[in-house]
PDB file of C-alpha atoms in Angstrom:
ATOM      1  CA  UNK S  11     -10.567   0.660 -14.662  1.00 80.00           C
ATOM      2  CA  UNK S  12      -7.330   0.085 -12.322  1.00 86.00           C
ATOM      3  CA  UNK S  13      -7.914   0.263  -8.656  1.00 90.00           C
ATOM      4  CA  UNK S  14      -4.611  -0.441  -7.512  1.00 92.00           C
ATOM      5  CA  UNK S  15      -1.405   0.830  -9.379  1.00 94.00           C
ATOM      6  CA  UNK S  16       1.937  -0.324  -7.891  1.00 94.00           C
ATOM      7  CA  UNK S  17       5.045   0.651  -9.618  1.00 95.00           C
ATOM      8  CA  UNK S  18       8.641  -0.346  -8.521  1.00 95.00           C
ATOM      9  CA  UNK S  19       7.986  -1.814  -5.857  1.00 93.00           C
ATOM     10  CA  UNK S  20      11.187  -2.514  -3.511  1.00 93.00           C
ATOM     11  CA  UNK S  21      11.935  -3.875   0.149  1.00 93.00           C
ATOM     12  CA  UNK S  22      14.802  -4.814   2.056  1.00 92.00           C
ATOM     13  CA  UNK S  23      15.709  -6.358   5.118  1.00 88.00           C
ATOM     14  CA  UNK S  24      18.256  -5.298   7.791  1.00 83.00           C
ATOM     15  CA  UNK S  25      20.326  -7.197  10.038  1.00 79.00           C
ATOM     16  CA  UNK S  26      23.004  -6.476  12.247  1.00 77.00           C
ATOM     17  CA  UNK S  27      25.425  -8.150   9.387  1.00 79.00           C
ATOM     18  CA  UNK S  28      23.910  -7.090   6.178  1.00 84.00           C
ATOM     19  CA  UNK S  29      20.946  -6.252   4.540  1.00 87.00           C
ATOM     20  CA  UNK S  30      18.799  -8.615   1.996  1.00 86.00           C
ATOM     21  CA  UNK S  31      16.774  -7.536  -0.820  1.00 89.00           C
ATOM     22  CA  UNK S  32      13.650  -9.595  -0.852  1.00 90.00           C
ATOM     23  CA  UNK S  33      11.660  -7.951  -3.749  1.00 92.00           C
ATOM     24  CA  UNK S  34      12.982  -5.704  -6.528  1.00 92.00           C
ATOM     25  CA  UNK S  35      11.079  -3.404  -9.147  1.00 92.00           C
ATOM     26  CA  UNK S  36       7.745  -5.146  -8.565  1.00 94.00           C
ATOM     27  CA  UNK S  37       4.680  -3.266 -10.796  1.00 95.00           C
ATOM     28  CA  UNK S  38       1.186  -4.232 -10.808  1.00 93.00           C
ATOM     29  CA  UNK S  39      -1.799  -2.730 -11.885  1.00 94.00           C
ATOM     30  CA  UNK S  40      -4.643  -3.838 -10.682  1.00 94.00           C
ATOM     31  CA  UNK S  41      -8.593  -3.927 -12.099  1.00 92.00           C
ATOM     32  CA  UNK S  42     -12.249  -3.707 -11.411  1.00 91.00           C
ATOM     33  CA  UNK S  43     -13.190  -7.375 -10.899  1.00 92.00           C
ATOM     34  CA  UNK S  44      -9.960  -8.975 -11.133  1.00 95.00           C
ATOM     35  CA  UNK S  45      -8.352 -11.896 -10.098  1.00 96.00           C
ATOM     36  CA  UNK S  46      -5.182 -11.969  -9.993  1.00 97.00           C
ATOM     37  CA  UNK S  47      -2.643 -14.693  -8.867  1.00 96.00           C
ATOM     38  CA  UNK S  48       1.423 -14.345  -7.721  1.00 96.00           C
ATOM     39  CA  UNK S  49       3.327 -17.891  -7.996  1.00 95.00           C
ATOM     40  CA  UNK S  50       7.008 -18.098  -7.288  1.00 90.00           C
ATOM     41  CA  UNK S  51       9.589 -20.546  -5.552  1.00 88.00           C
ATOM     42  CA  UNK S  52       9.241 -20.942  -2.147  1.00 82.00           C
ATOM     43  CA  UNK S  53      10.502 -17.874  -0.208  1.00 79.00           C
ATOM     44  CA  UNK S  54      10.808 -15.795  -3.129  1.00 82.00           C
ATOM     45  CA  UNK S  55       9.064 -13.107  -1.476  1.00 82.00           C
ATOM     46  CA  UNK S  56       5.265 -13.622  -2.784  1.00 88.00           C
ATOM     47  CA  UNK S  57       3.607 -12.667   0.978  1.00 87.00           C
ATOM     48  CA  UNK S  58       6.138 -10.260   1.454  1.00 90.00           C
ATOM     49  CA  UNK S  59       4.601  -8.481  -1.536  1.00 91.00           C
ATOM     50  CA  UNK S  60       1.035  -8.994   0.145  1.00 89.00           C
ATOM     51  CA  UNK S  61       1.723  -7.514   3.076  1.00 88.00           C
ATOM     52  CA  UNK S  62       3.010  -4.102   1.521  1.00 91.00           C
ATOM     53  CA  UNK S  63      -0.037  -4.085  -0.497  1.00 89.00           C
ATOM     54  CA  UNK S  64      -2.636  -4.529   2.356  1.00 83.00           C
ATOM     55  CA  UNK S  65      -0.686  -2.400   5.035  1.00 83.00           C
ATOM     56  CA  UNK S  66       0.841  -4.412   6.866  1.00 84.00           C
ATOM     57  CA  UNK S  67       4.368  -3.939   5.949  1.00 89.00           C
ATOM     58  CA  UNK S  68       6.062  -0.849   4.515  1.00 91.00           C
ATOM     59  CA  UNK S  69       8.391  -0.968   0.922  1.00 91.00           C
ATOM     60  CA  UNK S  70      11.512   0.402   0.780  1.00 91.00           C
ATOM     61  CA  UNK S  71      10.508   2.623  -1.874  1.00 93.00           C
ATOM     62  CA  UNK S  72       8.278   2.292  -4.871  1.00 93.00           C
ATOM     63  CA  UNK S  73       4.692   3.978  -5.406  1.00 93.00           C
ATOM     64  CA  UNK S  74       1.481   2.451  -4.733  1.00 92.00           C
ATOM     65  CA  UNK S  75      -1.660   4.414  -5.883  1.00 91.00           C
ATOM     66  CA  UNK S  76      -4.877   3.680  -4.003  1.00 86.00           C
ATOM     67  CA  UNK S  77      -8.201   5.272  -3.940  1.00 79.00           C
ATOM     68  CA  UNK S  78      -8.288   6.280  -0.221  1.00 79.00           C
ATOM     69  CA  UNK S  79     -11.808   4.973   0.250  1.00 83.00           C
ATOM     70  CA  UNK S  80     -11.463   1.841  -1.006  1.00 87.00           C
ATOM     71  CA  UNK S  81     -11.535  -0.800   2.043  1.00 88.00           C
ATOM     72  CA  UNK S  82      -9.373  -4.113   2.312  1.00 88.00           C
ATOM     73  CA  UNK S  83      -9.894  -7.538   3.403  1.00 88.00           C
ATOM     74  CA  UNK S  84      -6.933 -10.010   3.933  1.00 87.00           C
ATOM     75  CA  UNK S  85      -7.352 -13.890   4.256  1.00 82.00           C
ATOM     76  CA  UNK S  86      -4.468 -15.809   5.800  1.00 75.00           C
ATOM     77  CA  UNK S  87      -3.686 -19.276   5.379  1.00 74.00           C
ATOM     78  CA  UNK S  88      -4.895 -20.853   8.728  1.00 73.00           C
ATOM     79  CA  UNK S  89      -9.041 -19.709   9.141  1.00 79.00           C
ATOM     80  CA  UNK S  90      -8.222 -18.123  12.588  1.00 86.00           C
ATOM     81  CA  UNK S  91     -11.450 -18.631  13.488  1.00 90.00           C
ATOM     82  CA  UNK S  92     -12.157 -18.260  17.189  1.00 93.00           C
ATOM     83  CA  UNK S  93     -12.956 -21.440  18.663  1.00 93.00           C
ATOM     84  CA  UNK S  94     -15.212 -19.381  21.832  1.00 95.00           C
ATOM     85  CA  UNK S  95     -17.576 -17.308  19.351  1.00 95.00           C
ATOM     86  CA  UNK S  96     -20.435 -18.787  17.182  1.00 95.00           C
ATOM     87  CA  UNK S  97     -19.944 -18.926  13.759  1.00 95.00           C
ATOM     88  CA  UNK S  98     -22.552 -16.022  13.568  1.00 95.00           C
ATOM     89  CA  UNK S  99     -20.102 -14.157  16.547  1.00 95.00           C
ATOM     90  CA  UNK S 100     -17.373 -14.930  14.171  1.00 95.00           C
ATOM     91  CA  UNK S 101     -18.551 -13.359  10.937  1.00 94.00           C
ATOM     92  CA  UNK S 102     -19.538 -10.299  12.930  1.00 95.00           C
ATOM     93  CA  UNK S 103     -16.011  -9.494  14.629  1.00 93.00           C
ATOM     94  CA  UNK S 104     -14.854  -7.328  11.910  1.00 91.00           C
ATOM     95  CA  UNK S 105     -17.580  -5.054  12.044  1.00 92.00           C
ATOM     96  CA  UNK S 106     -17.213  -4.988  15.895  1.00 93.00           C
ATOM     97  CA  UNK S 107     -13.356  -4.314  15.660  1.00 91.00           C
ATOM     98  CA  UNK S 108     -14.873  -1.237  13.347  1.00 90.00           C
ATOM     99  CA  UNK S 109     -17.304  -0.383  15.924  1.00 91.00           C
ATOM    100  CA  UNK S 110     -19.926  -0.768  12.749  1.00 91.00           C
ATOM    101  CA  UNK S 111     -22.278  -3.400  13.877  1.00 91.00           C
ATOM    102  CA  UNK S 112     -25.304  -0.971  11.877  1.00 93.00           C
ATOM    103  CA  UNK S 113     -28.013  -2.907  11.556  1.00 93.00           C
ATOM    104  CA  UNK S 114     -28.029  -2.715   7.044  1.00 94.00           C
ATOM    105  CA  UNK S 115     -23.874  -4.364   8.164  1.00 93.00           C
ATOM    106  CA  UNK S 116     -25.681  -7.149  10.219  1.00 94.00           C
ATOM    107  CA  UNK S 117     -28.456  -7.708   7.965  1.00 94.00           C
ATOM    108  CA  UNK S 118     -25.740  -8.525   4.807  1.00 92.00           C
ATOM    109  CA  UNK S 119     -23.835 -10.323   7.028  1.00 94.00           C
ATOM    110  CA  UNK S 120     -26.971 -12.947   7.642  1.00 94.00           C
ATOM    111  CA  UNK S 121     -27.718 -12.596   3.895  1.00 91.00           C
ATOM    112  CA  UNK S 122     -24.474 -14.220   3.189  1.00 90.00           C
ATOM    113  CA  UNK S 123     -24.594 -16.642   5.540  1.00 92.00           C
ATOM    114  CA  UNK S 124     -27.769 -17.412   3.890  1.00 90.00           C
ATOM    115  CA  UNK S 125     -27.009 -17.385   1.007  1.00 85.00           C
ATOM    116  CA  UNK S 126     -23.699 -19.635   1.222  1.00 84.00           C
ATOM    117  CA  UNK S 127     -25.467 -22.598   2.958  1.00 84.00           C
ATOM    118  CA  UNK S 128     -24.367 -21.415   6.552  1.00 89.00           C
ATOM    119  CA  UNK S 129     -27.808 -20.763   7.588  1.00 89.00           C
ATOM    120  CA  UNK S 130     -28.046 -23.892   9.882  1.00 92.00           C
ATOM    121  CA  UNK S 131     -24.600 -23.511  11.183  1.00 93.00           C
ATOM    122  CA  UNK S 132     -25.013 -19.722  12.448  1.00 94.00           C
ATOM    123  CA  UNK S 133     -24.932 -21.044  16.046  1.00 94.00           C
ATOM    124  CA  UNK S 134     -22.801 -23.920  15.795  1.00 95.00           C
ATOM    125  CA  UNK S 135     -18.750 -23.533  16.777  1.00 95.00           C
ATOM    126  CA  UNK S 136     -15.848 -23.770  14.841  1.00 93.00           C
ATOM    127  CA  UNK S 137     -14.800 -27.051  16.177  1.00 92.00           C
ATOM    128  CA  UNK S 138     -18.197 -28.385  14.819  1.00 92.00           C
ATOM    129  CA  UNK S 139     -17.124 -27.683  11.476  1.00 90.00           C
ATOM    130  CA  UNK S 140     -15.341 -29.416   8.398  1.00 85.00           C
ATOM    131  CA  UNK S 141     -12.506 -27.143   7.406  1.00 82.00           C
ATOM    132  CA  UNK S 142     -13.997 -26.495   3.464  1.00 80.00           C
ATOM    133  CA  UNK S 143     -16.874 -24.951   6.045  1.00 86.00           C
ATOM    134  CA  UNK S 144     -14.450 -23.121   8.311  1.00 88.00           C
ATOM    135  CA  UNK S 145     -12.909 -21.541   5.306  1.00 83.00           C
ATOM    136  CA  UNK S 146     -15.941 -20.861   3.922  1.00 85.00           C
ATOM    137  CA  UNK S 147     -17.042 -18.764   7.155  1.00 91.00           C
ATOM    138  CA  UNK S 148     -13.362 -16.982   6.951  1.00 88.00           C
ATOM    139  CA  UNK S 149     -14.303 -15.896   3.754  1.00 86.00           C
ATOM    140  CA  UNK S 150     -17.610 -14.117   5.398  1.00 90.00           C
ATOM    141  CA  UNK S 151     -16.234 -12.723   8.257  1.00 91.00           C
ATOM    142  CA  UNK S 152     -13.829 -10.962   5.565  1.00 89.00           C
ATOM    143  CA  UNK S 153     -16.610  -9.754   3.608  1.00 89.00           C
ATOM    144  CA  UNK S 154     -19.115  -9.079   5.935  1.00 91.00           C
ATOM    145  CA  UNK S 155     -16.472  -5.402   6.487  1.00 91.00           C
ATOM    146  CA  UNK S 156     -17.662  -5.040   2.377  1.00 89.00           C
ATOM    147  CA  UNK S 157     -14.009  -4.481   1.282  1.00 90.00           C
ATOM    148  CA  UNK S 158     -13.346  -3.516  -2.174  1.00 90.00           C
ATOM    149  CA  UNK S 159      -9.915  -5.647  -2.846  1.00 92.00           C
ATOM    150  CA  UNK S 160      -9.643  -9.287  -0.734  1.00 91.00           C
ATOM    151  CA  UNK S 161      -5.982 -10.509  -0.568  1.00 92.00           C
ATOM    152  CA  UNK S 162      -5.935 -14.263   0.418  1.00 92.00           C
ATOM    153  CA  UNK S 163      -2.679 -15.734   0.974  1.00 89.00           C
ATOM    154  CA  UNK S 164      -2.333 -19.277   0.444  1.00 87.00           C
ATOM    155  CA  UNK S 165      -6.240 -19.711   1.699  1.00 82.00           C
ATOM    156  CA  UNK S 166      -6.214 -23.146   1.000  1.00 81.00           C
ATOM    157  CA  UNK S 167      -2.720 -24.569   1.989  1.00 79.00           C
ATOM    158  CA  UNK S 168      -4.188 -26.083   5.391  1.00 73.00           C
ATOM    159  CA  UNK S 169      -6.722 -28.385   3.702  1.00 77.00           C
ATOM    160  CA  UNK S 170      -6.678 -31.676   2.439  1.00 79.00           C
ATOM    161  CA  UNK S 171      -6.706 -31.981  -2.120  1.00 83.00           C
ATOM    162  CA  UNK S 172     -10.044 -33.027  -2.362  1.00 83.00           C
ATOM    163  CA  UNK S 173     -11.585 -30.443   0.345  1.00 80.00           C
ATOM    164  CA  UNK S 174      -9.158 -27.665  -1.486  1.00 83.00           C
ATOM    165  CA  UNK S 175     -10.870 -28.174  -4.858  1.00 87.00           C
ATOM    166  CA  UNK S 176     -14.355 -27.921  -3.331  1.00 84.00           C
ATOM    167  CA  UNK S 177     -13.417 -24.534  -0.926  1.00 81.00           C
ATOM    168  CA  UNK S 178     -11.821 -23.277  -4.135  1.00 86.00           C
ATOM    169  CA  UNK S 179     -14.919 -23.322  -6.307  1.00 88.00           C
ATOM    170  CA  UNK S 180     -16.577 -21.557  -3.401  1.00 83.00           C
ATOM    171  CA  UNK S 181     -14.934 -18.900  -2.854  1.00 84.00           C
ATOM    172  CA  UNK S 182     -13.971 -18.315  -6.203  1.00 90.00           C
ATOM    173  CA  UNK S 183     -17.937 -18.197  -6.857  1.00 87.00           C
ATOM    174  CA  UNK S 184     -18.368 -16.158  -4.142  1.00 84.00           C
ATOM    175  CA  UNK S 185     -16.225 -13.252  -4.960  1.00 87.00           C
ATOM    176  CA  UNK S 186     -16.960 -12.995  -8.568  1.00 89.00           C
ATOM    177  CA  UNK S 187     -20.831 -12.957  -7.398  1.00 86.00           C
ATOM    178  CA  UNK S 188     -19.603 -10.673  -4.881  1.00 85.00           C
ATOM    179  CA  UNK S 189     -17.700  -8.134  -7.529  1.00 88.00           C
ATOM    180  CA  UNK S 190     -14.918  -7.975  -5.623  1.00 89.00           C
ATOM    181  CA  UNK S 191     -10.941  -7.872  -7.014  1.00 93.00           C
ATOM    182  CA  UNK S 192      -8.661 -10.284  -5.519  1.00 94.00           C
ATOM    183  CA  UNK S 193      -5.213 -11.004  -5.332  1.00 95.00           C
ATOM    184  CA  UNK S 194      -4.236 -14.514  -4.321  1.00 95.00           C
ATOM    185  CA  UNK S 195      -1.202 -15.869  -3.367  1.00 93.00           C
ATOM    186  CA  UNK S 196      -0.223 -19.525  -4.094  1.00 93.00           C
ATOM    187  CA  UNK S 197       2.190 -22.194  -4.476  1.00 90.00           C
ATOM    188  CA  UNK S 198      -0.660 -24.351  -6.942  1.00 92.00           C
ATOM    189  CA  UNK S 199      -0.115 -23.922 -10.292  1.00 95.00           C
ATOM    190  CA  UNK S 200      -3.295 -25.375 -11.283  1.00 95.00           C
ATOM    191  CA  UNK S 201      -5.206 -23.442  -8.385  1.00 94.00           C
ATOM    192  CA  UNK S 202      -3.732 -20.250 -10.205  1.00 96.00           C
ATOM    193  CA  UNK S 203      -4.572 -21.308 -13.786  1.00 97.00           C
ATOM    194  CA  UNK S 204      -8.039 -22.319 -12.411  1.00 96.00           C
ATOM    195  CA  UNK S 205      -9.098 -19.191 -10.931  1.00 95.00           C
ATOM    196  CA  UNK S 206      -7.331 -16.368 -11.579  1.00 96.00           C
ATOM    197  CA  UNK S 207      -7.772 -13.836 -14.723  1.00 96.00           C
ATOM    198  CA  UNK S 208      -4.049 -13.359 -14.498  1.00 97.00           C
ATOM    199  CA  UNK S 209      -1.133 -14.816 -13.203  1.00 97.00           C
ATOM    200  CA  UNK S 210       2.149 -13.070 -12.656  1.00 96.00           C
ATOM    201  CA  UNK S 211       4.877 -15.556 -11.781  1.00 96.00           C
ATOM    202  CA  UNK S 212       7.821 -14.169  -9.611  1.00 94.00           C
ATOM    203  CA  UNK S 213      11.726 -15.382  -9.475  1.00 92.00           C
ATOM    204  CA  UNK S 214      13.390 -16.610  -6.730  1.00 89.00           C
ATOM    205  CA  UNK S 215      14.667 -14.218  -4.286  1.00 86.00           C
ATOM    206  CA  UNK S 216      15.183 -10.880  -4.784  1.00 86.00           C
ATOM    207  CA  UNK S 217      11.836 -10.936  -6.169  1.00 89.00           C
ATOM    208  CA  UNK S 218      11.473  -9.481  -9.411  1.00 92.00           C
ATOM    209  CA  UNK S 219       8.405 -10.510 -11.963  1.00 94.00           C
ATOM    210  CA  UNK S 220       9.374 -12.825 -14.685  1.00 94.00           C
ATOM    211  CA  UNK S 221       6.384 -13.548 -16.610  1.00 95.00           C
ATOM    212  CA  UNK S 222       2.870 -12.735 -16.967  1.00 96.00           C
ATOM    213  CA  UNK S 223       0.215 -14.433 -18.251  1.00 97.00           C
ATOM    214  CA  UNK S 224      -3.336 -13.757 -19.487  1.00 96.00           C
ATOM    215  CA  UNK S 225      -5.521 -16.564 -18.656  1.00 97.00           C
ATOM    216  CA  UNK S 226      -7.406 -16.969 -22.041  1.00 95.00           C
ATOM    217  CA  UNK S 227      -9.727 -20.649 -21.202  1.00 95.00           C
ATOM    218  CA  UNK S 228     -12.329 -22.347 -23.304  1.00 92.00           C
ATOM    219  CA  UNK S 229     -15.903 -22.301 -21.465  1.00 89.00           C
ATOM    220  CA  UNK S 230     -14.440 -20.322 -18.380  1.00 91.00           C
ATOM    221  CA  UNK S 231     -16.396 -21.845 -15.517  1.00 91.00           C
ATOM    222  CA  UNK S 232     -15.829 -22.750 -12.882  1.00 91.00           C
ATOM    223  CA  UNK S 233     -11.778 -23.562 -11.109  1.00 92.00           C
ATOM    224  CA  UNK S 234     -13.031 -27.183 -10.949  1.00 92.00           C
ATOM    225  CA  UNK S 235     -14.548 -26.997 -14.216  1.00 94.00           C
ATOM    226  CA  UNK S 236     -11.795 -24.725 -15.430  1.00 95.00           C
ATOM    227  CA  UNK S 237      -9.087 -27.587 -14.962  1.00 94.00           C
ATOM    228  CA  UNK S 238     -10.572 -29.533 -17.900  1.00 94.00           C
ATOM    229  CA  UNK S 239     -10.142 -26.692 -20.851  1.00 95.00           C
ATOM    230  CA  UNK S 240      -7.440 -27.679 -23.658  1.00 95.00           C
ATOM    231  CA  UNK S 241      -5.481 -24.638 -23.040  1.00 96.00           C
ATOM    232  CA  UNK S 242      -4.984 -25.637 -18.917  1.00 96.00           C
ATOM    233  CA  UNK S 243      -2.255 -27.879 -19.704  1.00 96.00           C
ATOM    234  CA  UNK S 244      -0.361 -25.264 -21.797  1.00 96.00           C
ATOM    235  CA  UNK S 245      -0.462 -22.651 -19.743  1.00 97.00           C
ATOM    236  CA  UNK S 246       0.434 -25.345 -16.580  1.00 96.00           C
ATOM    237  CA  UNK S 247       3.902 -26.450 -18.734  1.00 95.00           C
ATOM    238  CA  UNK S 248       5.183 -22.989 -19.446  1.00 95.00           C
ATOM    239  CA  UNK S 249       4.868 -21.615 -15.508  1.00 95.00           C
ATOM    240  CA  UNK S 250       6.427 -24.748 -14.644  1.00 94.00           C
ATOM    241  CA  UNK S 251       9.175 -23.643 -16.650  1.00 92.00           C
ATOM    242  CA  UNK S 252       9.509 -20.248 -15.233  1.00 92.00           C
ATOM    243  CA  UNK S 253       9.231 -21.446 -12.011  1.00 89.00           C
ATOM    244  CA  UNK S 254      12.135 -23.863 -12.646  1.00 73.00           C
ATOM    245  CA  UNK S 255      10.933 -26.256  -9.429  1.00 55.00           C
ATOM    246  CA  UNK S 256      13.478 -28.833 -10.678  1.00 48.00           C
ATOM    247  CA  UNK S 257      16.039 -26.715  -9.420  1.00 44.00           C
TER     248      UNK S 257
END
């Protein structure tokens, strides 16, 4: 069942000289339990198309169909954790900004610290922790709201290869045990191929979509696991291609 239905999507920028058409006749349609992944060239427009989705910009015209009581959660690159709060005091903020702090809200939001090996950290401060932990509690603190669609843009970018594989595994497990949709953004190929059902790969700028792929893997597992099927390197060679990054 689709959740989210975009269709023609299109948004342009103003200046006092001209105006510049970052995205053009972008559609997406969206499932139950999806993830889905948007590569592109750099500045092609990719968090641009994120930030319509979630709210937090407004297209230029295009439709985007929504159930009106579904609930989003967005995950930006940096944690943005706040160094003065607990990580407990961290997870909870969203529910305070909500003025929701029930007690069923609170009592999920210790079950996933719980159950996400944070249980011994609920006091401890950001600073105290690695940043595949950090991102891990970023994760929660998005959650912990129970949205139905998370949007995570470039989650991962701040942390070092080896620390991005683990963190990616996590929160990839986490949402699918979760049930929730996604929509990631990313500049990883192999992050994309790894986790995401479906990967739509974007031109460069004015944005427009010029491939999309079905993520079809051996033994899906796993993105660390996932990395290792004999179709990965396939679908890795023709997204470089479309991306053209020799250019």
């Amino acid at each position: 069942m689709d959740i989210l239905k975009v269709k023609n999507l299109r948004k342009t920028y103003h200046t006092k000289k001209n105006e510049i058409l970052a995205v053009e006749d972008f559609s997406l349609n969206l499932k139950q339990g999806e993830f889905v992944a948007i590569v592109g060239p750099s500045g092609c427009g990719k968090s641009t198309i994120l930030s319509i989705l979630c709210g937090l910009d407004k297209a230029s015209s295009g439709k985007i169909e929504i159930d009106k009581n579904l609930k989003f959660g967005y995950m930006l690159q940096g944690d943005n954790l706040f160094d003065w709060r607990n990580i407990y005091k961290n997870c909870l903020l969203g529910l305070e900004l909500e003025n929701n702090l029930t007690k069923e809200n609170i009592n999920y939001v210790n079950k996933l610290l719980d159950t996400y090996g944070l249980k011994e950290f609920k006091k401890a401060y950001p600073n105290n922790l690695s940043g595949g932990m950090r991102q891990r509690v970023s994760l929660i603190r998005t959650l912990a709201t129970k949205p139905d669609i998370l949007f995570l843009d470039e989650p991962f970018s701040a942390l070092d290869y080896q620390t991005r594989l683990a963190v990616s595994d996590d929160v990839y497990q986490i949402i699918k045990k979760e049930k929730k949709s996604a929509i990631m953004i990313t500049h990883d190929i192999s992050e994309a191929i790894s986790m995401a059902d479906r990967i739509i790969v974007l031109t460069k700028r004015p944005s427009k979509i010029k491939n999309i792929y079905e993520i079809k893997l051996t033994n899906r597992s796993t993105p660390i696991q996932n990395r290792k099927a004999k179709e990965f390197a396939y679908y890795y060679d023709k997204i470089w291609k479309d991306i053209d990054y020799h250019v």
